[in-house]
Short mmCIF file of N, CA, C and O in Angstrom, two decimals:
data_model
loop_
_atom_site.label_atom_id
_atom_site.label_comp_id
_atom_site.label_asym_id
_atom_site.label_seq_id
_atom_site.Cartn_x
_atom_site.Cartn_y
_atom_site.Cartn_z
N UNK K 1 -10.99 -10.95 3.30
CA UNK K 1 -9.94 -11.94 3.13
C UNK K 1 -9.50 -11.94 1.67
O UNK K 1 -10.41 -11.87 0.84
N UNK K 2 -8.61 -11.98 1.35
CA UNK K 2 -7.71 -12.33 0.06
C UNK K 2 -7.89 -13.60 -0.79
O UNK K 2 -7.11 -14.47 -0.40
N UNK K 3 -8.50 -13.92 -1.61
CA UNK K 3 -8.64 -14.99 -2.12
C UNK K 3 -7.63 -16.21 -2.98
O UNK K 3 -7.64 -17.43 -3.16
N UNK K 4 -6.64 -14.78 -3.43
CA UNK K 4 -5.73 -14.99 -4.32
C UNK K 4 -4.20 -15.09 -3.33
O UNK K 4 -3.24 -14.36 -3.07
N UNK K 5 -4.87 -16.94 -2.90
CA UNK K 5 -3.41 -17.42 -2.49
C UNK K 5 -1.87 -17.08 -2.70
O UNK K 5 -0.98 -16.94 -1.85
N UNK K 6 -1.82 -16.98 -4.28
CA UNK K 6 -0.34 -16.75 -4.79
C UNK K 6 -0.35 -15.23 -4.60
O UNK K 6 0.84 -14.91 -4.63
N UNK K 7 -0.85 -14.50 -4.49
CA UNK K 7 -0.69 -13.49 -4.50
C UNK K 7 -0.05 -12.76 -2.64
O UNK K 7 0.69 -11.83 -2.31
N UNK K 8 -0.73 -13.64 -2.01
CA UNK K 8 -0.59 -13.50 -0.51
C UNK K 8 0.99 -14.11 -0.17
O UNK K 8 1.88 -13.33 0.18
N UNK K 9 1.19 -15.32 -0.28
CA UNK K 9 2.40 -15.89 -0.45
C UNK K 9 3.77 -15.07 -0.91
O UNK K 9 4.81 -14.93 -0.26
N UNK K 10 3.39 -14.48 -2.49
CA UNK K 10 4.26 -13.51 -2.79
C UNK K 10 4.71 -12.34 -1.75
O UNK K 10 5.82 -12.02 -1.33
N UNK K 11 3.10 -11.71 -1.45
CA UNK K 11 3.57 -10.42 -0.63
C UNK K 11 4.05 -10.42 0.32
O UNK K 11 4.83 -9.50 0.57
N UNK K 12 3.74 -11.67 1.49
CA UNK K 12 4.23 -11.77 2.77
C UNK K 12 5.67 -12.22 2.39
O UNK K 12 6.40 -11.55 3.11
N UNK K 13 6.44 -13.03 1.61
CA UNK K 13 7.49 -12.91 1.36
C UNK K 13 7.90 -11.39 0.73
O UNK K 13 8.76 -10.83 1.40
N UNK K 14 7.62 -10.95 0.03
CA UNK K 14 8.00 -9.41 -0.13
C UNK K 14 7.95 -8.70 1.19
O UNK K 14 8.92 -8.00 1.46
N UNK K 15 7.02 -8.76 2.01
CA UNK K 15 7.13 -7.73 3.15
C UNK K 15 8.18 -8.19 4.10
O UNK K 15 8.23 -7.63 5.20
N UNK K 16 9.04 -9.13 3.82
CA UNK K 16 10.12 -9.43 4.82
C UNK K 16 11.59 -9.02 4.78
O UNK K 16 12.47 -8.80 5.60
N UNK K 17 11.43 -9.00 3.18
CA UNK K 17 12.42 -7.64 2.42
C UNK K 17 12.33 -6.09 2.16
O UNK K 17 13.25 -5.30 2.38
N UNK K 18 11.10 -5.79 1.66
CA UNK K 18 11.02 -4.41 0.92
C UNK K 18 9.94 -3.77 2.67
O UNK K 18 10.18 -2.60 2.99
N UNK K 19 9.35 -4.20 3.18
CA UNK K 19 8.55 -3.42 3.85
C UNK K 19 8.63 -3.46 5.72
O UNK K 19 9.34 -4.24 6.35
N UNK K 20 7.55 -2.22 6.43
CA UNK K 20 8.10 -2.11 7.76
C UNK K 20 6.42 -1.68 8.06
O UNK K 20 5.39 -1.41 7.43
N UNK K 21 6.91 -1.81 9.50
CA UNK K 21 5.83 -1.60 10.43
C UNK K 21 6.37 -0.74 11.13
O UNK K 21 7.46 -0.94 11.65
N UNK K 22 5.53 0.66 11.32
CA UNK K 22 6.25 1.46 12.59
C UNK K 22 5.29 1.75 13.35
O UNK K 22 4.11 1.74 13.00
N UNK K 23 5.83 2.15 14.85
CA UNK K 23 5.10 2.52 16.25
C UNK K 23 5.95 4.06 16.10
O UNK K 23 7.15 4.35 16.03
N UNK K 24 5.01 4.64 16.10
CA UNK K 24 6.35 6.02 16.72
C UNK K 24 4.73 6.71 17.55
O UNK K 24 3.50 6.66 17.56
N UNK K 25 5.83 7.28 18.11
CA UNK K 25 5.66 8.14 19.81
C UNK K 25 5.41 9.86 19.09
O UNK K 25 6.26 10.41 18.39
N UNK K 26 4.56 10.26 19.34
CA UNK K 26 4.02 11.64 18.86
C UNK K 26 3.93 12.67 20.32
O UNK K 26 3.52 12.21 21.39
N UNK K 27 4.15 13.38 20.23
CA UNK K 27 3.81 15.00 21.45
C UNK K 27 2.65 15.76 20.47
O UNK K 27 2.62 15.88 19.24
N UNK K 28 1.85 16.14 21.32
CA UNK K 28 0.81 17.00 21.33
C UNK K 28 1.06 18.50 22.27
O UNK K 28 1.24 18.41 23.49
N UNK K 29 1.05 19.65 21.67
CA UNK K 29 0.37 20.90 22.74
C UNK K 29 -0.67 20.97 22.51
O UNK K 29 -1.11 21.18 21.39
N UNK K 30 -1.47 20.76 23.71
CA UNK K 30 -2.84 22.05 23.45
C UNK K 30 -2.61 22.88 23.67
O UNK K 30 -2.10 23.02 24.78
N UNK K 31 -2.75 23.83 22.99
CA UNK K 31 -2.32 25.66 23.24
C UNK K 31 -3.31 26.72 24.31
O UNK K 31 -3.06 27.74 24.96
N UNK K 32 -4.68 25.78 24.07
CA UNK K 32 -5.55 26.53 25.16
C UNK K 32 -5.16 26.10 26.63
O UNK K 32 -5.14 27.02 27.45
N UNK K 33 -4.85 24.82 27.07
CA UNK K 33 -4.00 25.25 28.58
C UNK K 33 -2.90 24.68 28.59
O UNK K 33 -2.60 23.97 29.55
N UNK K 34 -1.91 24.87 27.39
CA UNK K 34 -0.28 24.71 27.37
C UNK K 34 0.02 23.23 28.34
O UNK K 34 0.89 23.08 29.20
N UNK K 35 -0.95 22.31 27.91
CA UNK K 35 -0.43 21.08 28.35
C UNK K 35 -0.21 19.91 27.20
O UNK K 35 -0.80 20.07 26.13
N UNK K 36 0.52 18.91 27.37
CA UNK K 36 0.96 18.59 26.66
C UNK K 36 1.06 16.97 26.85
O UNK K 36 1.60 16.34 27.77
N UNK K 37 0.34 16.47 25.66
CA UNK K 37 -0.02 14.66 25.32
C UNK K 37 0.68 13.85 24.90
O UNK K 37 1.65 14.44 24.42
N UNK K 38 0.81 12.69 24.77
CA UNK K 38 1.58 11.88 24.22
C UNK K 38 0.50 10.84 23.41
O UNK K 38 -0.63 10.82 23.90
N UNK K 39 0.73 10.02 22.28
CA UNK K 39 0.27 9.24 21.81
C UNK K 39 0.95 8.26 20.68
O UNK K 39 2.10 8.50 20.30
N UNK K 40 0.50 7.56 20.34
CA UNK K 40 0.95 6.87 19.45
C UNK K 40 0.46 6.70 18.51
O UNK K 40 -0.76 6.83 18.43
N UNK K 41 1.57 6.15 16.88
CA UNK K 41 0.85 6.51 15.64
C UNK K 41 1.17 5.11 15.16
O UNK K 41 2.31 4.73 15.46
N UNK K 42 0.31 4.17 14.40
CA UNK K 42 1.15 3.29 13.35
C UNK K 42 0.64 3.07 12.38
O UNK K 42 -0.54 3.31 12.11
N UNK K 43 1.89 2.30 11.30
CA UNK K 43 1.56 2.42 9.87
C UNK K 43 2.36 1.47 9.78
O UNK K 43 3.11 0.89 10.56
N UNK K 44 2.00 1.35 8.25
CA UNK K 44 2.39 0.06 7.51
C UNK K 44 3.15 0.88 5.72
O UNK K 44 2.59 1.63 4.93
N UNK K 45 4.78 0.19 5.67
CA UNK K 45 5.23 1.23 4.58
C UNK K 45 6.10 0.16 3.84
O UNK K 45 6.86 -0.68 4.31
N UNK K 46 5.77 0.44 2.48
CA UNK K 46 6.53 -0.01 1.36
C UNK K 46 7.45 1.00 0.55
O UNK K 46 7.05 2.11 0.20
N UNK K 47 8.51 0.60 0.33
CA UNK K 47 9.44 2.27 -0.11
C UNK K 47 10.15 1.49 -1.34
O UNK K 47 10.59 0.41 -0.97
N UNK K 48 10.33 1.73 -2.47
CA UNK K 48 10.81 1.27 -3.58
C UNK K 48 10.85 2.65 -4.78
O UNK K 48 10.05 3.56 -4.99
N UNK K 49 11.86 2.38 -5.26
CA UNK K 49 12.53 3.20 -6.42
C UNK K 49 11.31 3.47 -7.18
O UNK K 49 10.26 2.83 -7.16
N UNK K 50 11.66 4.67 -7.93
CA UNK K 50 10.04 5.07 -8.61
C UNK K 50 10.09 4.29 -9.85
O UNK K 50 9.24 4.53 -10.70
N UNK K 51 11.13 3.20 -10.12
CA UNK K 51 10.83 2.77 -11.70
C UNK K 51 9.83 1.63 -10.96
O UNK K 51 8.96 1.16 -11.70
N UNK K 52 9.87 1.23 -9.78
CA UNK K 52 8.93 0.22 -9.41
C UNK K 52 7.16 0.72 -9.17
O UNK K 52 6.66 -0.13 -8.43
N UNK K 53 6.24 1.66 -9.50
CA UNK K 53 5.37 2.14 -9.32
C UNK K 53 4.67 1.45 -9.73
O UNK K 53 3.89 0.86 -8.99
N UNK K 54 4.67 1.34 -10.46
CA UNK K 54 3.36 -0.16 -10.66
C UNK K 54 3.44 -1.21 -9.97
O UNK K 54 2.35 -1.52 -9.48
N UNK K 55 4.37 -1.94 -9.70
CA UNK K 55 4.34 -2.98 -8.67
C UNK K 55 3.70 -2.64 -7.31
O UNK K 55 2.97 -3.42 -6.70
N UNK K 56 4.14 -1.04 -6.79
CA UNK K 56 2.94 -0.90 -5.73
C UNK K 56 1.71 -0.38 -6.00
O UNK K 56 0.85 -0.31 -5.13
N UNK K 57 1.44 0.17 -7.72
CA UNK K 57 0.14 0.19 -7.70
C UNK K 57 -0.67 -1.64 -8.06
O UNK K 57 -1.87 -1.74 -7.79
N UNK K 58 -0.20 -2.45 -8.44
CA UNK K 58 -0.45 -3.53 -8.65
C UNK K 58 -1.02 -4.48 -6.61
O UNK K 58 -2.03 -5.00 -6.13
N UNK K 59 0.40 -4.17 -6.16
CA UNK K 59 -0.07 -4.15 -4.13
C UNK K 59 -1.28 -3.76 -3.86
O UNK K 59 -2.07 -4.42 -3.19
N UNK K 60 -1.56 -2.36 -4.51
CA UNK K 60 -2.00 -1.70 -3.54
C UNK K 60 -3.63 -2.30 -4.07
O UNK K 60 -4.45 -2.51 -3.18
N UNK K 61 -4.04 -2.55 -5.53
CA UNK K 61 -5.10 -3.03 -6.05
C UNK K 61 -5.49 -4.47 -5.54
O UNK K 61 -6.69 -4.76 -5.55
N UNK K 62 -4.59 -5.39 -5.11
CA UNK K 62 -4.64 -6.60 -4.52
C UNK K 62 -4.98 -6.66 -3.37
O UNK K 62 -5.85 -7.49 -3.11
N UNK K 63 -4.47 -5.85 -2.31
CA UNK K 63 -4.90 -5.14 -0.91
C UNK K 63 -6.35 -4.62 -1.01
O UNK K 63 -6.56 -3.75 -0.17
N UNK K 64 -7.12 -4.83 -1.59
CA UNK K 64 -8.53 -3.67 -1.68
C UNK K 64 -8.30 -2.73 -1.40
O UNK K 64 -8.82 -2.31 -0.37
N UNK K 65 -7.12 -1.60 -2.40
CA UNK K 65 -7.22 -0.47 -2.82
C UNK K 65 -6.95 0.19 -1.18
O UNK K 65 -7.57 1.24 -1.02
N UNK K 66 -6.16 -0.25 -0.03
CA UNK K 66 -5.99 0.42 1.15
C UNK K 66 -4.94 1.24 0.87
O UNK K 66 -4.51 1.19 -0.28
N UNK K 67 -4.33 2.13 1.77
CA UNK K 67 -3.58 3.02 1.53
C UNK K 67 -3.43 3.78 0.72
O UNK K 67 -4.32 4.11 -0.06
N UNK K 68 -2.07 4.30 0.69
CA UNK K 68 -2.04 5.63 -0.21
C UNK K 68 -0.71 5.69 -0.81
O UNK K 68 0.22 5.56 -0.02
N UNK K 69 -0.37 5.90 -2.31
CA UNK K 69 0.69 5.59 -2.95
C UNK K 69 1.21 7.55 -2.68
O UNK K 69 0.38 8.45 -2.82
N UNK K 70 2.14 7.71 -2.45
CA UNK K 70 2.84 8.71 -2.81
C UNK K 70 4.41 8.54 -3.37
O UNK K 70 5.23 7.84 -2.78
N UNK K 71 4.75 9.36 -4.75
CA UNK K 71 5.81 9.53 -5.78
C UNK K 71 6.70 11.01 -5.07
O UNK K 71 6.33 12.18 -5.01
N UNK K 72 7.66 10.52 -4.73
CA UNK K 72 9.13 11.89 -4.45
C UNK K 72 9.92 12.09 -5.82
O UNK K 72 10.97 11.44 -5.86
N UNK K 73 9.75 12.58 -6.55
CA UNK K 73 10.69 12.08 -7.80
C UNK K 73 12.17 12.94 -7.45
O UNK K 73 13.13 12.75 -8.20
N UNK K 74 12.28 13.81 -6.39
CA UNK K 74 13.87 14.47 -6.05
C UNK K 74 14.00 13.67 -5.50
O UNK K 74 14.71 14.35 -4.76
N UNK K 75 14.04 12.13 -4.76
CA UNK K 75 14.23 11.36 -4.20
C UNK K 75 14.79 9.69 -5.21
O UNK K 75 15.58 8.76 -5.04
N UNK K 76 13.78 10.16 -6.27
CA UNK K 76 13.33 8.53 -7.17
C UNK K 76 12.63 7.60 -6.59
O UNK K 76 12.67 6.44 -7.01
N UNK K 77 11.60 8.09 -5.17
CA UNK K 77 11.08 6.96 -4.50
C UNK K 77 9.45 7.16 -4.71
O UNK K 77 8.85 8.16 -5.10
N UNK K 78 9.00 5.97 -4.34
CA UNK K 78 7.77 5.69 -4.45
C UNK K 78 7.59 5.31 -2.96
O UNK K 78 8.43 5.16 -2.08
N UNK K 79 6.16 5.19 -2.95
CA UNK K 79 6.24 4.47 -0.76
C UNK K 79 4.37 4.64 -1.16
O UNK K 79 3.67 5.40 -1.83
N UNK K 80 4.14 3.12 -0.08
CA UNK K 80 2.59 2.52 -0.19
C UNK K 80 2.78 2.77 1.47
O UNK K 80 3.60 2.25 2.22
N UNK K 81 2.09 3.43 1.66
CA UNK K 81 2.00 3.66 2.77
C UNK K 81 0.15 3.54 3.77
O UNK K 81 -0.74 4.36 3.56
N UNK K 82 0.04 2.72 4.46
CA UNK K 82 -1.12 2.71 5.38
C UNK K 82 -1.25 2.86 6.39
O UNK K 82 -0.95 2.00 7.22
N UNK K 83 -1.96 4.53 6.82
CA UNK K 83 -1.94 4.63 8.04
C UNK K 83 -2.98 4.75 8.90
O UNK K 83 -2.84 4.96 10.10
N UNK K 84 -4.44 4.60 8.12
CA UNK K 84 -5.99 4.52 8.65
C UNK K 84 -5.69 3.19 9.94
O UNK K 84 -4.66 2.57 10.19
N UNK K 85 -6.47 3.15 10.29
CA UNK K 85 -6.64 2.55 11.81
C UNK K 85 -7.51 1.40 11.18
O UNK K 85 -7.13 0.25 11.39
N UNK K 86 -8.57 1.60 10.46
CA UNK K 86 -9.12 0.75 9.90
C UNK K 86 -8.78 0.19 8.96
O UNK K 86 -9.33 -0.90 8.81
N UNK K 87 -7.91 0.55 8.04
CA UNK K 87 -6.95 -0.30 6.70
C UNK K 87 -5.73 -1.12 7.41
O UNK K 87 -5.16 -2.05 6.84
N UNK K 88 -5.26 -0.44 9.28
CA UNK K 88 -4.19 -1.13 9.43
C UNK K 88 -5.08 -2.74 9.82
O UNK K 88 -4.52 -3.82 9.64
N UNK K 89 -6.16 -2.66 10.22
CA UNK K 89 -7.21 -3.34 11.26
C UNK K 89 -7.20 -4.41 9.64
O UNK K 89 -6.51 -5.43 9.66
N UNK K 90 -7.70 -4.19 8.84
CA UNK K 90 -8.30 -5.21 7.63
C UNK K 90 -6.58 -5.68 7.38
O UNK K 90 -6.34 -6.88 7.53
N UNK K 91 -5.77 -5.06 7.14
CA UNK K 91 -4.42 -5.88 6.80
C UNK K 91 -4.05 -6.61 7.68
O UNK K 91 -3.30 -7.49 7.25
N UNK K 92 -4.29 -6.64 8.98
CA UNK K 92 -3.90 -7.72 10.19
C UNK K 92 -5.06 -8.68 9.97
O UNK K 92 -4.75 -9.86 9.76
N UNK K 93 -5.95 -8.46 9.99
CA UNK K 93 -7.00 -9.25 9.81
C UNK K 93 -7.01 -10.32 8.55
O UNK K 93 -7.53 -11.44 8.60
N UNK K 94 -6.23 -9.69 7.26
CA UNK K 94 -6.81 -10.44 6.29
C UNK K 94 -5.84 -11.01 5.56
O UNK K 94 -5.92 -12.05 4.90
N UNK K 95 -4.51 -10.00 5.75
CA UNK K 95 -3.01 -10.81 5.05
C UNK K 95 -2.52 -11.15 6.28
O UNK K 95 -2.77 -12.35 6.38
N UNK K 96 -1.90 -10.74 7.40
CA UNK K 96 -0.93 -10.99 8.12
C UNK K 96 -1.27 -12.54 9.32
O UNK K 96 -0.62 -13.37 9.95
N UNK K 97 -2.69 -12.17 9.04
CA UNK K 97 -3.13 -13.09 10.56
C UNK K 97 -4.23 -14.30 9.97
O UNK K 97 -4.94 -14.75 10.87
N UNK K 98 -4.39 -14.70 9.01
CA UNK K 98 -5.65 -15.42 8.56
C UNK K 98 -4.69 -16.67 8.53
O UNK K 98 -4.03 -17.21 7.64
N UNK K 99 -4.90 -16.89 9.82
CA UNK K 99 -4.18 -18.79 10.31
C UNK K 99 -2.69 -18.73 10.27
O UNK K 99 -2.05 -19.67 10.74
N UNK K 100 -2.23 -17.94 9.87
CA UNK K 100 -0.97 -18.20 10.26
C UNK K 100 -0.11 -19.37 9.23
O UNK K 100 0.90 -20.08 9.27
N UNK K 101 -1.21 -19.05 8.34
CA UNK K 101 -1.03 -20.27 6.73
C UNK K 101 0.99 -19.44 6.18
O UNK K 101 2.04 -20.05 6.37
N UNK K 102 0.91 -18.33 5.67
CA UNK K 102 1.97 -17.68 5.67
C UNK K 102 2.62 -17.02 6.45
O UNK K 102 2.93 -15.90 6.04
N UNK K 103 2.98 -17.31 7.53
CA UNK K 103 4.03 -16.34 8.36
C UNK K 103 5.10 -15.35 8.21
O UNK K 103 6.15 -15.99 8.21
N UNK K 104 5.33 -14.14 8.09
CA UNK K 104 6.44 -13.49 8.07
C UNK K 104 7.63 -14.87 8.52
O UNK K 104 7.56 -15.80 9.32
N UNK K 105 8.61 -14.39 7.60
CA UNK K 105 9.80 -15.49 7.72
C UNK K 105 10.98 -14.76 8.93
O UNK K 105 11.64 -15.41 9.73
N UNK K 106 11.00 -13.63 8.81
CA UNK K 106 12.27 -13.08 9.36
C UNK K 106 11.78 -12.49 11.05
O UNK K 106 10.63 -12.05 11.17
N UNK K 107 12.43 -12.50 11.92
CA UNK K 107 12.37 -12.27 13.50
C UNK K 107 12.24 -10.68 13.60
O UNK K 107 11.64 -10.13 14.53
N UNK K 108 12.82 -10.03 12.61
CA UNK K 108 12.61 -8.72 13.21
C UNK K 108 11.67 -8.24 12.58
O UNK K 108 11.14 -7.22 13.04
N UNK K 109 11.02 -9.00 10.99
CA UNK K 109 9.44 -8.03 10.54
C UNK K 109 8.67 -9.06 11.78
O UNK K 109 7.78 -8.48 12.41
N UNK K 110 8.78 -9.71 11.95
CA UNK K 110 7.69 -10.31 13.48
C UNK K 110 7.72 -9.54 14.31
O UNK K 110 6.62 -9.16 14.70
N UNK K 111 8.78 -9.03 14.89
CA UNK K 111 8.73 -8.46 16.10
C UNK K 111 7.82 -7.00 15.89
O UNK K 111 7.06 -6.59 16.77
N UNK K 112 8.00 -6.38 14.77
CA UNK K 112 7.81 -4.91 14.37
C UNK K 112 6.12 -5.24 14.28
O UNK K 112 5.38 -4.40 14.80
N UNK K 113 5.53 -6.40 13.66
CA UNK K 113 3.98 -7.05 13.38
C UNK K 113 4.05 -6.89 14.63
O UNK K 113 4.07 -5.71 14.97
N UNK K 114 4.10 -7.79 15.62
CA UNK K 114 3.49 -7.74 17.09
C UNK K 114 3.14 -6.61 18.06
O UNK K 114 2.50 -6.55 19.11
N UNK K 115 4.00 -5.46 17.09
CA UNK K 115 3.62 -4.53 18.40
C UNK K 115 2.66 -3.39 17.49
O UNK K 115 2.23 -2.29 17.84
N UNK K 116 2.55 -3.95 16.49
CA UNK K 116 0.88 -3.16 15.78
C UNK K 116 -0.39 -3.57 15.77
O UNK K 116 -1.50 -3.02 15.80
N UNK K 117 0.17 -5.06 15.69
CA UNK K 117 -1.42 -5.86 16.30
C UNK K 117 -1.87 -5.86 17.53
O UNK K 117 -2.93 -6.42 17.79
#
């Protein structure tokens, strides 16, 4: 759990602007009997201009160090990206869902939360 109230407050208001939740749909071949899987992947993504890099390394240190920062600089972007099963598991657990004290404000980062939890 997060201790640092203001800090939680801030982010869940930040994640209603700057950030997303995705479900996407993956295909698999197995090549040894040419059949073919379906599954699903999700993650949790912050995407901001690379002059902002510290602000998601500052996130990402507040988060207990989950995810993974990657820099595009032919792009100018930065992106905090979490896609462990177990980092998505502690972020539902410890920012998004601990009472329901801060709620996502906006209907569509809710809707995108509900179908990762």
């Amino acid at each position: 759990m997060i201790s640092n109230n203001k800090f939680l407050s801030w982010f869940l208001g930040f994640c209603d602007a700057e950030a997303n939740f995705q479900t996407t749909l993956y295909k698999r071949l197995n090549k040894e009997n040419e059949t073919i899987s379906y599954g699903i992947k999700y993650s949790f993504h912050i995407g901001l201009h690379e002059r902002d890099l510290k602000l998601l390394e500052f996130i990402q240190e507040n988060l207990n160090n989950i995810g993974k920062i990657y820099h595009y600089p032919e792009k100018k972007e930065c992106h905090l990206n979490v896609n462990k099963i177990e980092e998505l598991n502690w972020l539902i657990k410890n920012v998004f869902a601990p009472n329901g004290v801060y709620p996502l404000l906006t209907r569509h980062q809710s809707i995108r939360y509900n179908k990762i939890r």
